[in-house]
PDB file of C-alpha atoms in Angstrom:
ATOM      1  CA  MET A1107      -5.855 220.109   0.138  1.00 53.00           C
ATOM      2  CA  SER A1108      -3.684 222.783   1.534  1.00 61.00           C
ATOM      3  CA  THR A1109      -2.024 222.896   4.870  1.00 65.00           C
ATOM      4  CA  THR A1110      -2.076 225.967   6.937  1.00 68.00           C
ATOM      5  CA  TYR A1111       0.481 226.767   9.510  1.00 67.00           C
ATOM      6  CA  GLU A1112      -0.196 228.865  12.501  1.00 71.00           C
ATOM      7  CA  LEU A1113       2.473 231.380  13.110  1.00 70.00           C
ATOM      8  CA  ASP A1114       3.196 232.280  16.671  1.00 72.00           C
ATOM      9  CA  ARG A1115       6.087 233.957  18.481  1.00 72.00           C
ATOM     10  CA  LYS A1116       7.790 230.691  19.341  1.00 71.00           C
ATOM     11  CA  SER A1117       7.886 229.427  15.720  1.00 69.00           C
ATOM     12  CA  LEU A1118       9.171 232.767  14.528  1.00 69.00           C
ATOM     13  CA  ARG A1119      11.963 232.867  17.182  1.00 73.00           C
ATOM     14  CA  ARG A1120      13.206 229.402  16.136  1.00 73.00           C
ATOM     15  CA  ALA A1121      16.136 229.455  13.771  1.00 69.00           C
ATOM     16  CA  ASP A1122      15.480 228.606  10.129  1.00 78.00           C
ATOM     17  CA  VAL A1123      16.926 225.223   9.044  1.00 81.00           C
ATOM     18  CA  PHE A1124      18.679 226.784   6.044  1.00 84.00           C
ATOM     19  CA  LEU A1125      20.183 229.515   8.105  1.00 84.00           C
ATOM     20  CA  LYS A1126      21.465 226.987  10.671  1.00 85.00           C
ATOM     21  CA  GLU A1127      23.265 225.020   7.946  1.00 88.00           C
ATOM     22  CA  ALA A1128      24.596 228.142   6.312  1.00 88.00           C
ATOM     23  CA  ASN A1129      25.977 229.344   9.669  1.00 89.00           C
ATOM     24  CA  LYS A1130      27.677 225.971  10.133  1.00 90.00           C
ATOM     25  CA  LEU A1131      29.300 226.323   6.682  1.00 88.00           C
ATOM     26  CA  VAL A1132      30.395 229.869   7.422  1.00 90.00           C
ATOM     27  CA  ALA A1133      31.916 228.688  10.735  1.00 90.00           C
ATOM     28  CA  ILE A1134      33.897 225.935   8.975  1.00 89.00           C
ATOM     29  CA  VAL A1135      35.143 228.439   6.401  1.00 86.00           C
ATOM     30  CA  ARG A1136      36.103 230.891   9.096  1.00 89.00           C
ATOM     31  CA  LYS A1137      37.956 228.126  11.035  1.00 91.00           C
ATOM     32  CA  ASN A1138      39.815 226.859   7.966  1.00 89.00           C
ATOM     33  CA  TYR A1139      40.085 230.033   5.941  1.00 87.00           C
ATOM     34  CA  LYS A1140      43.714 229.388   4.923  1.00 91.00           C
ATOM     35  CA  VAL A1141      42.865 226.008   3.390  1.00 90.00           C
ATOM     36  CA  PHE A1142      39.824 227.550   1.679  1.00 87.00           C
ATOM     37  CA  ILE A1143      41.958 230.390   0.200  1.00 91.00           C
ATOM     38  CA  LEU A1144      44.617 227.829  -0.868  1.00 94.00           C
ATOM     39  CA  LEU A1145      42.011 225.637  -2.610  1.00 92.00           C
ATOM     40  CA  SER A1146      40.494 228.692  -4.326  1.00 92.00           C
ATOM     41  CA  LEU A1147      43.865 229.759  -5.613  1.00 95.00           C
ATOM     42  CA  ILE A1148      44.630 226.261  -6.901  1.00 96.00           C
ATOM     43  CA  ILE A1149      41.274 226.174  -8.699  1.00 96.00           C
ATOM     44  CA  LEU A1150      41.863 229.586 -10.201  1.00 96.00           C
ATOM     45  CA  ALA A1151      45.400 228.615 -11.276  1.00 96.00           C
ATOM     46  CA  ALA A1152      44.077 225.495 -12.967  1.00 97.00           C
ATOM     47  CA  ALA A1153      41.396 227.443 -14.754  1.00 97.00           C
ATOM     48  CA  GLY A1154      43.938 229.985 -15.834  1.00 96.00           C
ATOM     49  CA  ALA A1155      46.203 227.265 -17.192  1.00 97.00           C
ATOM     50  CA  VAL A1156      43.325 225.794 -19.208  1.00 97.00           C
ATOM     51  CA  VAL A1157      42.417 229.158 -20.674  1.00 97.00           C
ATOM     52  CA  ALA A1158      46.082 229.922 -21.496  1.00 96.00           C
ATOM     53  CA  TYR A1159      46.521 226.510 -23.172  1.00 93.00           C
ATOM     54  CA  ARG A1160      43.320 227.092 -25.267  1.00 91.00           C
ATOM     55  CA  MET A1161      44.526 230.493 -26.305  1.00 94.00           C
ATOM     56  CA  TRP A1162      47.989 229.111 -27.255  1.00 90.00           C
ATOM     57  CA  LEU A1163      46.332 226.246 -29.248  1.00 86.00           C
ATOM     58  CA  GLN A1164      44.125 228.781 -31.119  1.00 88.00           C
ATOM     59  CA  SER A1165      47.208 230.897 -32.004  1.00 90.00           C
ATOM     60  CA  GLN A1166      49.053 227.810 -33.225  1.00 86.00           C
ATOM     61  CA  THR A1167      46.103 226.892 -35.403  1.00 87.00           C
ATOM     62  CA  ALA A1168      45.972 230.323 -36.895  1.00 91.00           C
ATOM     63  CA  GLN A1169      49.695 230.347 -37.694  1.00 91.00           C
ATOM     64  CA  GLY A1170      49.472 226.834 -39.179  1.00 91.00           C
ATOM     65  CA  ALA A1171      46.435 227.775 -41.220  1.00 92.00           C
ATOM     66  CA  SER A1172      48.199 230.696 -42.820  1.00 93.00           C
ATOM     67  CA  GLN A1173      51.239 228.469 -43.622  1.00 93.00           C
ATOM     68  CA  LEU A1174      48.935 225.846 -45.060  1.00 93.00           C
ATOM     69  CA  TYR A1175      47.288 228.399 -47.262  1.00 94.00           C
ATOM     70  CA  GLY A1176      50.653 229.300 -48.710  1.00 93.00           C
ATOM     71  CA  ILE A1177      51.462 225.733 -49.325  1.00 93.00           C
ATOM     72  CA  GLU A1178      48.093 225.155 -51.016  1.00 93.00           C
ATOM     73  CA  LYS A1179      48.852 227.999 -53.428  1.00 94.00           C
ATOM     74  CA  LYS A1180      52.262 226.445 -54.242  1.00 92.00           C
ATOM     75  CA  LEU A1181      50.632 223.058 -54.668  1.00 91.00           C
ATOM     76  CA  ALA A1182      47.939 224.405 -57.021  1.00 91.00           C
ATOM     77  CA  ASP A1183      50.587 225.996 -59.234  1.00 91.00           C
ATOM     78  CA  ALA A1184      52.645 222.789 -59.270  1.00 89.00           C
ATOM     79  CA  LEU A1185      49.619 220.669 -60.055  1.00 88.00           C
ATOM     80  CA  ARG A1186      48.884 222.962 -63.093  1.00 89.00           C
ATOM     81  CA  GLN A1187      52.539 222.808 -64.085  1.00 88.00           C
ATOM     82  CA  TYR A1188      52.934 218.971 -63.873  1.00 86.00           C
ATOM     83  CA  PRO A1189      50.015 217.195 -65.469  1.00 84.00           C
ATOM     84  CA  LYS A1190      48.794 213.696 -64.429  1.00 82.00           C
ATOM     85  CA  THR A1191      50.523 212.242 -67.417  1.00 82.00           C
ATOM     86  CA  ASP A1192      53.924 213.408 -66.339  1.00 82.00           C
ATOM     87  CA  PRO A1193      55.644 210.255 -64.942  1.00 84.00           C
ATOM     88  CA  GLN A1194      58.023 212.383 -62.787  1.00 87.00           C
ATOM     89  CA  TRP A1195      55.358 214.449 -61.062  1.00 87.00           C
ATOM     90  CA  GLN A1196      56.047 212.959 -57.650  1.00 86.00           C
ATOM     91  CA  GLU A1197      59.724 213.739 -57.862  1.00 89.00           C
ATOM     92  CA  LYS A1198      59.053 217.264 -59.007  1.00 88.00           C
ATOM     93  CA  MET A1199      56.533 217.871 -56.205  1.00 89.00           C
ATOM     94  CA  ARG A1200      58.637 216.227 -53.462  1.00 91.00           C
ATOM     95  CA  PRO A1201      59.656 219.612 -51.961  1.00 92.00           C
ATOM     96  CA  ILE A1202      56.080 220.648 -51.525  1.00 93.00           C
ATOM     97  CA  PHE A1203      55.189 217.235 -50.022  1.00 92.00           C
ATOM     98  CA  GLU A1204      58.169 217.676 -47.601  1.00 94.00           C
ATOM     99  CA  GLU A1205      56.887 221.133 -46.641  1.00 93.00           C
ATOM    100  CA  ILE A1206      53.442 219.643 -45.951  1.00 93.00           C
ATOM    101  CA  GLN A1207      55.071 216.890 -43.826  1.00 93.00           C
ATOM    102  CA  GLY A1208      56.977 219.546 -41.909  1.00 93.00           C
ATOM    103  CA  LEU A1209      53.746 221.465 -41.331  1.00 93.00           C
ATOM    104  CA  ILE A1210      52.059 218.278 -40.056  1.00 91.00           C
ATOM    105  CA  GLN A1211      54.960 217.609 -37.589  1.00 92.00           C
ATOM    106  CA  LYS A1212      54.984 221.180 -36.307  1.00 91.00           C
ATOM    107  CA  TYR A1213      51.260 221.509 -35.789  1.00 87.00           C
ATOM    108  CA  ARG A1214      50.393 217.849 -35.189  1.00 82.00           C
ATOM    109  CA  HIS A1215      47.779 218.489 -32.532  1.00 76.00           C
ATOM    110  CA  THR A1216      45.742 221.038 -34.485  1.00 82.00           C
ATOM    111  CA  ARG A1217      43.150 221.040 -37.243  1.00 86.00           C
ATOM    112  CA  VAL A1218      45.853 222.209 -39.610  1.00 90.00           C
ATOM    113  CA  ALA A1219      47.641 218.815 -39.512  1.00 89.00           C
ATOM    114  CA  PHE A1220      44.346 217.125 -40.262  1.00 89.00           C
ATOM    115  CA  ASP A1221      43.675 219.428 -43.211  1.00 91.00           C
ATOM    116  CA  ALA A1222      47.274 218.895 -44.504  1.00 92.00           C
ATOM    117  CA  ARG A1223      46.896 215.183 -44.384  1.00 92.00           C
ATOM    118  CA  ILE A1224      43.596 215.379 -46.256  1.00 92.00           C
ATOM    119  CA  LEU A1225      45.228 217.646 -48.840  1.00 93.00           C
ATOM    120  CA  MET A1226      48.024 215.186 -49.469  1.00 92.00           C
ATOM    121  CA  ALA A1227      45.491 212.310 -49.687  1.00 93.00           C
ATOM    122  CA  ASP A1228      43.424 214.278 -52.188  1.00 93.00           C
ATOM    123  CA  VAL A1229      46.425 214.927 -54.361  1.00 92.00           C
ATOM    124  CA  TYR A1230      47.448 211.224 -54.430  1.00 91.00           C
ATOM    125  CA  PHE A1231      43.857 210.210 -55.124  1.00 93.00           C
ATOM    126  CA  ASP A1232      43.544 212.728 -57.926  1.00 91.00           C
ATOM    127  CA  ARG A1233      46.818 211.399 -59.398  1.00 89.00           C
ATOM    128  CA  ASN A1234      45.555 207.732 -59.189  1.00 87.00           C
ATOM    129  CA  VAL A1235      48.157 206.784 -56.493  1.00 89.00           C
ATOM    130  CA  TYR A1236      45.544 205.030 -54.356  1.00 92.00           C
ATOM    131  CA  GLU A1237      47.971 203.443 -51.913  1.00 92.00           C
ATOM    132  CA  GLY A1238      49.362 206.867 -50.983  1.00 90.00           C
ATOM    133  CA  ALA A1239      45.842 208.296 -50.735  1.00 92.00           C
ATOM    134  CA  ALA A1240      44.621 205.508 -48.508  1.00 93.00           C
ATOM    135  CA  ALA A1241      47.610 205.823 -46.199  1.00 92.00           C
ATOM    136  CA  ASN A1242      47.083 209.608 -45.850  1.00 90.00           C
ATOM    137  CA  TYR A1243      43.362 209.274 -45.327  1.00 91.00           C
ATOM    138  CA  HIS A1244      44.014 206.655 -42.655  1.00 89.00           C
ATOM    139  CA  ASP A1245      46.540 208.953 -40.941  1.00 88.00           C
ATOM    140  CA  ALA A1246      44.133 211.823 -41.071  1.00 87.00           C
ATOM    141  CA  ILE A1247      41.286 209.787 -39.468  1.00 86.00           C
ATOM    142  CA  SER A1248      43.496 208.144 -36.828  1.00 86.00           C
ATOM    143  CA  ASN A1249      44.989 211.516 -35.834  1.00 82.00           C
ATOM    144  CA  ALA A1250      41.764 213.546 -35.993  1.00 76.00           C
ATOM    145  CA  ASP A1251      40.987 215.340 -32.748  1.00 74.00           C
ATOM    146  CA  THR A1252      37.175 215.471 -32.974  1.00 72.00           C
ATOM    147  CA  ARG A1253      34.427 213.091 -34.012  1.00 72.00           C
ATOM    148  CA  TYR A1254      33.320 215.619 -36.568  1.00 68.00           C
ATOM    149  CA  ALA A1255      36.704 215.493 -38.312  1.00 66.00           C
ATOM    150  CA  LYS A1256      36.603 211.686 -38.293  1.00 65.00           C
ATOM    151  CA  ALA A1257      33.188 211.709 -39.961  1.00 65.00           C
ATOM    152  CA  LEU A1258      34.464 213.891 -42.824  1.00 62.00           C
TER     153      LEU A1258
END
């Protein structure tokens, strides 16, 4: 069942409800334009700060990832050089582990720190030092920034 409306001159001359409300809003903005401009600038500044922070975080992650890649190459060479049977492997690899720890401290809020912790845990696990592996895995999970990283 449809409703039909009769259009006459009186109904066409009456102001539309939407236009009435829009005119009220425009009047409020005109009256308080300084506050409106100030609020707009604050919102734009906050959005700019968020974007700048995200860009900085991405650049930090990229720098850390390149440093981690270099450390991974050194670690791979050291692992080939010092077999599992070498009782002094931890002492000989201490400079690399310290470099990884420094990387974790420098980029602690990025994915690089998570990957570095996992790398150290994997080395300890491969070398049958399960206490060190468990501690590093726990650190990686507790400091992970996303649920996806925690699920890994």
